Amino acid sequence: MSDVVGRQLRIVEALLFASAEPLRPADIAPFLEGADIPELLETLRTQYEGRGVNLVRRGDAWAFRTAEDLGFLLRREQNETRPLSRAALETLSIIAYHQPATRAEIEDVRGVATGKGTLDLLMEAGWVRMRGRRRTPGRPVTYGTTDAFLDHFGLEALSDLPGLDELKGAGLLSGRLPPDLQIPLPFDGMLHPDEDPLDASDLGDPDPDDEAE
C-alpha cells in the first residue's frame, strides 16, 4: 500500500469516527479530491472485519458500529423512550415493504384507518420520509424508509429485510392483517415511475393533501 493510499484511508477513517451520522461517498469526496472513495471504503471495511468495531454500509452511507456479537458489552442503564404502538409498528413494516406507499395504501393493507399522528411519529423518529406524490387523482403523498431506519435495524439495504414469518414472530405484524398478505420487493430508488417530486409546500406540512386520498 502506497503512502498516499495509506493517508487517504486514515482521512476516511477519521471522518467516519468524527461523524455522528453515516456518511455517503459524496460527503467524504471534498476532503479527498480525485480519490476513489468507494474503493477506500471497501478497503477500510475489510481492515475492520473481525474487530470490535466494524465499518458497515447503511443504504448509500457508511458508519462505524460495534460488532454485533459484542453489543451486549456496551449496554447501559438508560431512560427508555416510550415504545412504538402496534399501529406505528405495523405502519412502519408496511411502508418498509410496500414503499413507495400512500396513507390510503397503508390503510388498505392494515384494514383500519392510519392516523396522521402515526406517520408524524415515524417521521420524527427519522425512520420514514415523504418520497413524492403519486400520479393519481388527488396526488397523495408517498412514503418510504430512510437510511436511519436501516441503521437502527442493522440493515445494509432493503433487500436484507426479514421475511413475513420473521416479521410475525417478532410481533411486527398482527393477526388482523390479511392471511394472504404477500411481501413485495420494496422500491428504494429516487422516484418510482408513478411518482412526481414533492411540491415546495410539502416541506412545511408533513401531509397537507392526504385528505384527497
PDB file of C-alpha atoms in Angstrom:
ATOM      1  CA  MET A   1       0.000   0.000   0.000  1.00  0.00           C
ATOM      2  CA  SER A   2       1.416   3.376  -1.006  1.00  0.00           C
ATOM      3  CA  ASP A   3       1.864   6.244   1.428  1.00  0.00           C
ATOM      4  CA  VAL A   4      -0.786   8.220  -0.489  1.00  0.00           C
ATOM      5  CA  VAL A   5      -3.419   5.491  -0.156  1.00  0.00           C
ATOM      6  CA  GLY A   6      -2.485   4.965   3.468  1.00  0.00           C
ATOM      7  CA  ARG A   7      -3.041   8.640   4.222  1.00  0.00           C
ATOM      8  CA  GLN A   8      -6.344   8.621   2.315  1.00  0.00           C
ATOM      9  CA  LEU A   9      -7.529   5.669   4.403  1.00  0.00           C
ATOM     10  CA  ARG A  10      -6.621   7.493   7.598  1.00  0.00           C
ATOM     11  CA  ILE A  11      -8.596  10.551   6.477  1.00  0.00           C
ATOM     12  CA  VAL A  12     -11.674   8.455   5.644  1.00  0.00           C
ATOM     13  CA  GLU A  13     -11.334   6.655   8.980  1.00  0.00           C
ATOM     14  CA  ALA A  14     -11.095   9.936  10.888  1.00  0.00           C
ATOM     15  CA  LEU A  15     -14.099  11.447   9.114  1.00  0.00           C
ATOM     16  CA  LEU A  16     -16.256   8.410   9.854  1.00  0.00           C
ATOM     17  CA  PHE A  17     -15.259   8.313  13.511  1.00  0.00           C
ATOM     18  CA  ALA A  18     -15.918  12.029  13.937  1.00  0.00           C
ATOM     19  CA  SER A  19     -19.351  11.963  12.288  1.00  0.00           C
ATOM     20  CA  ALA A  20     -22.481  11.441  14.364  1.00  0.00           C
ATOM     21  CA  GLU A  21     -24.304  10.229  11.249  1.00  0.00           C
ATOM     22  CA  PRO A  22     -23.404   7.737   8.499  1.00  0.00           C
ATOM     23  CA  LEU A  23     -21.518   9.384   5.636  1.00  0.00           C
ATOM     24  CA  ARG A  24     -22.015   8.973   1.905  1.00  0.00           C
ATOM     25  CA  PRO A  25     -19.074   8.946  -0.514  1.00  0.00           C
ATOM     26  CA  ALA A  26     -20.187  12.421  -1.649  1.00  0.00           C
ATOM     27  CA  ASP A  27     -19.743  13.656   1.942  1.00  0.00           C
ATOM     28  CA  ILE A  28     -16.166  12.406   2.005  1.00  0.00           C
ATOM     29  CA  ALA A  29     -15.154  13.440  -1.520  1.00  0.00           C
ATOM     30  CA  PRO A  30     -14.457  17.148  -0.724  1.00  0.00           C
ATOM     31  CA  PHE A  31     -11.704  16.050   1.666  1.00  0.00           C
ATOM     32  CA  LEU A  32     -10.047  13.707  -0.851  1.00  0.00           C
ATOM     33  CA  GLU A  33     -10.204  15.246  -4.300  1.00  0.00           C
ATOM     34  CA  GLY A  34      -9.607  12.703  -7.033  1.00  0.00           C
ATOM     35  CA  ALA A  35      -9.553   9.692  -4.697  1.00  0.00           C
ATOM     36  CA  ASP A  36     -11.553   6.512  -5.330  1.00  0.00           C
ATOM     37  CA  ILE A  37     -13.820   6.834  -2.297  1.00  0.00           C
ATOM     38  CA  PRO A  38     -15.827   3.597  -2.832  1.00  0.00           C
ATOM     39  CA  GLU A  39     -12.606   1.587  -3.093  1.00  0.00           C
ATOM     40  CA  LEU A  40     -11.210   3.231   0.037  1.00  0.00           C
ATOM     41  CA  LEU A  41     -14.384   2.410   1.946  1.00  0.00           C
ATOM     42  CA  GLU A  42     -14.279  -1.220   0.869  1.00  0.00           C
ATOM     43  CA  THR A  43     -10.612  -1.446   1.865  1.00  0.00           C
ATOM     44  CA  LEU A  44     -11.386   0.052   5.257  1.00  0.00           C
ATOM     45  CA  ARG A  45     -14.335  -2.298   5.708  1.00  0.00           C
ATOM     46  CA  THR A  46     -12.023  -5.263   5.076  1.00  0.00           C
ATOM     47  CA  GLN A  47      -9.451  -3.942   7.549  1.00  0.00           C
ATOM     48  CA  TYR A  48     -12.086  -3.728  10.280  1.00  0.00           C
ATOM     49  CA  GLU A  49     -13.581  -7.179   9.744  1.00  0.00           C
ATOM     50  CA  GLY A  50     -13.339  -9.267  12.884  1.00  0.00           C
ATOM     51  CA  ARG A  51     -12.624  -6.299  15.132  1.00  0.00           C
ATOM     52  CA  GLY A  52     -14.721  -4.964  17.977  1.00  0.00           C
ATOM     53  CA  VAL A  53     -15.850  -2.151  15.690  1.00  0.00           C
ATOM     54  CA  ASN A  54     -16.915  -2.779  12.093  1.00  0.00           C
ATOM     55  CA  LEU A  55     -17.400  -0.474   9.132  1.00  0.00           C
ATOM     56  CA  VAL A  56     -20.908  -1.109   7.824  1.00  0.00           C
ATOM     57  CA  ARG A  57     -22.970   0.200   4.931  1.00  0.00           C
ATOM     58  CA  ARG A  58     -26.427   1.610   5.530  1.00  0.00           C
ATOM     59  CA  GLY A  59     -28.078   2.282   2.188  1.00  0.00           C
ATOM     60  CA  ASP A  60     -25.688   4.629   0.380  1.00  0.00           C
ATOM     61  CA  ALA A  61     -23.944   5.700   3.587  1.00  0.00           C
ATOM     62  CA  TRP A  62     -21.211   4.212   5.789  1.00  0.00           C
ATOM     63  CA  ALA A  63     -20.580   4.209   9.532  1.00  0.00           C
ATOM     64  CA  PHE A  64     -18.577   2.518  12.270  1.00  0.00           C
ATOM     65  CA  ARG A  65     -20.709   0.319  14.511  1.00  0.00           C
ATOM     66  CA  THR A  66     -19.993  -2.061  17.386  1.00  0.00           C
ATOM     67  CA  ALA A  67     -19.622  -5.652  16.193  1.00  0.00           C
ATOM     68  CA  GLU A  68     -22.982  -7.399  16.531  1.00  0.00           C
ATOM     69  CA  ASP A  69     -21.637 -10.153  18.799  1.00  0.00           C
ATOM     70  CA  LEU A  70     -20.231  -7.581  21.256  1.00  0.00           C
ATOM     71  CA  GLY A  71     -23.218  -5.264  21.530  1.00  0.00           C
ATOM     72  CA  PHE A  72     -24.179  -6.741  24.925  1.00  0.00           C
ATOM     73  CA  LEU A  73     -20.945  -5.393  26.448  1.00  0.00           C
ATOM     74  CA  LEU A  74     -21.910  -1.804  25.794  1.00  0.00           C
ATOM     75  CA  ARG A  75     -25.461  -1.810  27.131  1.00  0.00           C
ATOM     76  CA  ARG A  76     -26.046   0.901  29.702  1.00  0.00           C
ATOM     77  CA  GLU A  77     -28.860   1.746  32.041  1.00  0.00           C
ATOM     78  CA  GLN A  78     -30.816   4.422  30.218  1.00  0.00           C
ATOM     79  CA  ASN A  79     -34.211   6.034  30.441  1.00  0.00           C
ATOM     80  CA  GLU A  80     -36.122   4.117  27.825  1.00  0.00           C
ATOM     81  CA  THR A  81     -38.300   6.038  25.434  1.00  0.00           C
ATOM     82  CA  ARG A  82     -41.922   5.047  25.015  1.00  0.00           C
ATOM     83  CA  PRO A  83     -42.060   2.036  22.673  1.00  0.00           C
ATOM     84  CA  LEU A  84     -43.845   2.352  19.374  1.00  0.00           C
ATOM     85  CA  SER A  85     -47.510   1.469  19.383  1.00  0.00           C
ATOM     86  CA  ARG A  86     -48.806  -1.544  17.495  1.00  0.00           C
ATOM     87  CA  ALA A  87     -50.246   0.816  14.876  1.00  0.00           C
ATOM     88  CA  ALA A  88     -46.858   2.520  14.422  1.00  0.00           C
ATOM     89  CA  LEU A  89     -45.008  -0.807  14.154  1.00  0.00           C
ATOM     90  CA  GLU A  90     -47.458  -2.129  11.580  1.00  0.00           C
ATOM     91  CA  THR A  91     -47.362   1.127   9.630  1.00  0.00           C
ATOM     92  CA  LEU A  92     -43.553   1.117   9.626  1.00  0.00           C
ATOM     93  CA  SER A  93     -43.460  -2.500   8.445  1.00  0.00           C
ATOM     94  CA  ILE A  94     -45.935  -1.869   5.644  1.00  0.00           C
ATOM     95  CA  ILE A  95     -44.052   1.215   4.458  1.00  0.00           C
ATOM     96  CA  ALA A  96     -40.759  -0.689   4.531  1.00  0.00           C
ATOM     97  CA  TYR A  97     -42.059  -3.489   2.299  1.00  0.00           C
ATOM     98  CA  HIS A  98     -44.542  -1.627   0.124  1.00  0.00           C
ATOM     99  CA  GLN A  99     -42.697   1.643  -0.466  1.00  0.00           C
ATOM    100  CA  PRO A 100     -43.477   3.914  -2.089  1.00  0.00           C
ATOM    101  CA  ALA A 101     -46.822   3.742  -0.253  1.00  0.00           C
ATOM    102  CA  THR A 102     -49.567   6.287   0.322  1.00  0.00           C
ATOM    103  CA  ARG A 103     -51.588   6.536   3.514  1.00  0.00           C
ATOM    104  CA  ALA A 104     -54.598   5.032   1.715  1.00  0.00           C
ATOM    105  CA  GLU A 105     -52.482   2.062   0.600  1.00  0.00           C
ATOM    106  CA  ILE A 106     -51.231   1.551   4.159  1.00  0.00           C
ATOM    107  CA  GLU A 107     -54.806   1.574   5.411  1.00  0.00           C
ATOM    108  CA  ASP A 108     -55.826  -0.881   2.698  1.00  0.00           C
ATOM    109  CA  VAL A 109     -53.221  -3.385   3.920  1.00  0.00           C
ATOM    110  CA  ARG A 110     -53.952  -2.857   7.632  1.00  0.00           C
ATOM    111  CA  GLY A 111     -57.708  -2.785   7.179  1.00  0.00           C
ATOM    112  CA  VAL A 112     -58.054   0.177   9.561  1.00  0.00           C
ATOM    113  CA  ALA A 113     -57.513   3.923   9.392  1.00  0.00           C
ATOM    114  CA  THR A 114     -53.999   5.244   9.964  1.00  0.00           C
ATOM    115  CA  GLY A 115     -53.900   8.431  11.987  1.00  0.00           C
ATOM    116  CA  LYS A 116     -51.806  11.317  10.753  1.00  0.00           C
ATOM    117  CA  GLY A 117     -50.091  11.298  14.137  1.00  0.00           C
ATOM    118  CA  THR A 118     -48.729   7.805  13.491  1.00  0.00           C
ATOM    119  CA  LEU A 119     -46.949   8.916  10.343  1.00  0.00           C
ATOM    120  CA  ASP A 120     -45.743  12.087  12.074  1.00  0.00           C
ATOM    121  CA  LEU A 121     -44.248   9.975  14.884  1.00  0.00           C
ATOM    122  CA  LEU A 122     -42.357   7.763  12.444  1.00  0.00           C
ATOM    123  CA  MET A 123     -41.036  10.798  10.587  1.00  0.00           C
ATOM    124  CA  GLU A 124     -39.963  12.467  13.819  1.00  0.00           C
ATOM    125  CA  ALA A 125     -38.045   9.284  14.681  1.00  0.00           C
ATOM    126  CA  GLY A 126     -36.236   9.695  11.364  1.00  0.00           C
ATOM    127  CA  TRP A 127     -37.299   6.279  10.057  1.00  0.00           C
ATOM    128  CA  VAL A 128     -39.885   7.383   7.494  1.00  0.00           C
ATOM    129  CA  ARG A 129     -39.782  10.196   4.947  1.00  0.00           C
ATOM    130  CA  MET A 130     -42.085  11.660   2.352  1.00  0.00           C
ATOM    131  CA  ARG A 131     -40.842  10.462  -1.042  1.00  0.00           C
ATOM    132  CA  GLY A 132     -43.044  12.182  -3.590  1.00  0.00           C
ATOM    133  CA  ARG A 133     -46.619  12.329  -4.854  1.00  0.00           C
ATOM    134  CA  ARG A 134     -48.489   9.585  -6.670  1.00  0.00           C
ATOM    135  CA  ARG A 135     -49.624  10.378 -10.188  1.00  0.00           C
ATOM    136  CA  THR A 136     -53.244   9.662  -9.353  1.00  0.00           C
ATOM    137  CA  PRO A 137     -56.230  11.917  -8.601  1.00  0.00           C
ATOM    138  CA  GLY A 138     -55.520  13.984  -5.511  1.00  0.00           C
ATOM    139  CA  ARG A 139     -51.768  13.351  -5.896  1.00  0.00           C
ATOM    140  CA  PRO A 140     -51.399  11.718  -2.452  1.00  0.00           C
ATOM    141  CA  VAL A 141     -48.031  11.802  -0.693  1.00  0.00           C
ATOM    142  CA  THR A 142     -45.940   8.636  -0.894  1.00  0.00           C
ATOM    143  CA  TYR A 143     -43.812   7.411   1.999  1.00  0.00           C
ATOM    144  CA  GLY A 144     -40.609   5.396   2.250  1.00  0.00           C
ATOM    145  CA  THR A 145     -37.943   4.496   4.789  1.00  0.00           C
ATOM    146  CA  THR A 146     -34.650   6.290   5.426  1.00  0.00           C
ATOM    147  CA  ASP A 147     -31.009   5.339   5.919  1.00  0.00           C
ATOM    148  CA  ALA A 148     -31.613   5.959   9.633  1.00  0.00           C
ATOM    149  CA  PHE A 149     -34.191   3.148   9.518  1.00  0.00           C
ATOM    150  CA  LEU A 150     -31.596   0.827   8.006  1.00  0.00           C
ATOM    151  CA  ASP A 151     -29.023   1.899  10.587  1.00  0.00           C
ATOM    152  CA  HIS A 152     -31.342   1.421  13.557  1.00  0.00           C
ATOM    153  CA  PHE A 153     -32.355  -2.077  12.498  1.00  0.00           C
ATOM    154  CA  GLY A 154     -28.859  -3.107  11.386  1.00  0.00           C
ATOM    155  CA  LEU A 155     -29.707  -3.490   7.695  1.00  0.00           C
ATOM    156  CA  GLU A 156     -27.273  -2.821   4.879  1.00  0.00           C
ATOM    157  CA  ALA A 157     -30.041  -2.484   2.304  1.00  0.00           C
ATOM    158  CA  LEU A 158     -33.795  -3.012   1.974  1.00  0.00           C
ATOM    159  CA  SER A 159     -33.062  -6.382   0.403  1.00  0.00           C
ATOM    160  CA  ASP A 160     -31.932  -7.522   3.882  1.00  0.00           C
ATOM    161  CA  LEU A 161     -35.431  -7.076   5.338  1.00  0.00           C
ATOM    162  CA  PRO A 162     -36.720 -10.240   7.049  1.00  0.00           C
ATOM    163  CA  GLY A 163     -39.434 -12.421   5.573  1.00  0.00           C
ATOM    164  CA  LEU A 164     -43.117 -12.490   6.513  1.00  0.00           C
ATOM    165  CA  ASP A 165     -42.778 -15.300   9.072  1.00  0.00           C
ATOM    166  CA  GLU A 166     -39.927 -13.498  10.813  1.00  0.00           C
ATOM    167  CA  LEU A 167     -41.985 -10.304  10.997  1.00  0.00           C
ATOM    168  CA  LYS A 168     -44.898 -12.125  12.583  1.00  0.00           C
ATOM    169  CA  GLY A 169     -42.561 -13.897  15.002  1.00  0.00           C
ATOM    170  CA  ALA A 170     -41.082 -10.557  16.051  1.00  0.00           C
ATOM    171  CA  GLY A 171     -44.559  -9.189  16.703  1.00  0.00           C
ATOM    172  CA  LEU A 172     -44.313  -6.560  13.966  1.00  0.00           C
ATOM    173  CA  LEU A 173     -47.405  -7.826  12.155  1.00  0.00           C
ATOM    174  CA  SER A 174     -50.629  -8.795  13.877  1.00  0.00           C
ATOM    175  CA  GLY A 175     -53.232 -11.401  13.085  1.00  0.00           C
ATOM    176  CA  ARG A 176     -55.552  -8.628  11.942  1.00  0.00           C
ATOM    177  CA  LEU A 177     -53.639  -8.342   8.659  1.00  0.00           C
ATOM    178  CA  PRO A 178     -54.932 -10.323   5.657  1.00  0.00           C
ATOM    179  CA  PRO A 179     -53.873 -14.008   5.873  1.00  0.00           C
ATOM    180  CA  ASP A 180     -52.890 -13.950   2.196  1.00  0.00           C
ATOM    181  CA  LEU A 181     -50.678 -10.863   2.630  1.00  0.00           C
ATOM    182  CA  GLN A 182     -47.672 -11.039   0.340  1.00  0.00           C
ATOM    183  CA  ILE A 183     -44.320  -9.366   0.984  1.00  0.00           C
ATOM    184  CA  PRO A 184     -43.306  -7.472  -2.172  1.00  0.00           C
ATOM    185  CA  LEU A 185     -39.885  -6.190  -3.108  1.00  0.00           C
ATOM    186  CA  PRO A 186     -39.618  -2.608  -1.800  1.00  0.00           C
ATOM    187  CA  PHE A 187     -38.509   0.151  -4.140  1.00  0.00           C
ATOM    188  CA  ASP A 188     -35.665   2.291  -2.773  1.00  0.00           C
ATOM    189  CA  GLY A 189     -34.790   4.381  -5.826  1.00  0.00           C
ATOM    190  CA  MET A 190     -35.113   8.145  -6.041  1.00  0.00           C
ATOM    191  CA  LEU A 191     -38.538   8.269  -7.701  1.00  0.00           C
ATOM    192  CA  HIS A 192     -40.801   5.449  -8.886  1.00  0.00           C
ATOM    193  CA  PRO A 193     -42.215   5.823 -12.426  1.00  0.00           C
ATOM    194  CA  ASP A 194     -45.632   6.662 -10.938  1.00  0.00           C
ATOM    195  CA  GLU A 195     -44.242   9.309  -8.555  1.00  0.00           C
ATOM    196  CA  ASP A 196     -43.716  13.030  -9.010  1.00  0.00           C
ATOM    197  CA  PRO A 197     -41.269  15.082  -6.899  1.00  0.00           C
ATOM    198  CA  LEU A 198     -42.612  16.689  -3.745  1.00  0.00           C
ATOM    199  CA  ASP A 199     -44.052  20.177  -4.037  1.00  0.00           C
ATOM    200  CA  ALA A 200     -42.247  23.059  -2.326  1.00  0.00           C
ATOM    201  CA  SER A 201     -45.196  23.423   0.039  1.00  0.00           C
ATOM    202  CA  ASP A 202     -44.738  19.835   1.236  1.00  0.00           C
ATOM    203  CA  LEU A 203     -41.606  20.760   3.145  1.00  0.00           C
ATOM    204  CA  GLY A 204     -43.646  22.801   5.590  1.00  0.00           C
ATOM    205  CA  ASP A 205     -46.504  20.337   6.118  1.00  0.00           C
ATOM    206  CA  PRO A 206     -45.907  16.600   6.651  1.00  0.00           C
ATOM    207  CA  ASP A 207     -49.108  15.597   4.924  1.00  0.00           C
ATOM    208  CA  PRO A 208     -51.025  18.574   3.525  1.00  0.00           C
ATOM    209  CA  ASP A 209     -53.179  16.942   0.887  1.00  0.00           C
ATOM    210  CA  ASP A 210     -53.772  13.400   2.105  1.00  0.00           C
ATOM    211  CA  GLU A 211     -57.386  14.324   2.671  1.00  0.00           C
ATOM    212  CA  ALA A 212     -57.730  13.795  -1.070  1.00  0.00           C
ATOM    213  CA  GLU A 213     -56.884  10.124  -0.733  1.00  0.00           C
TER     214      GLU A 213
END
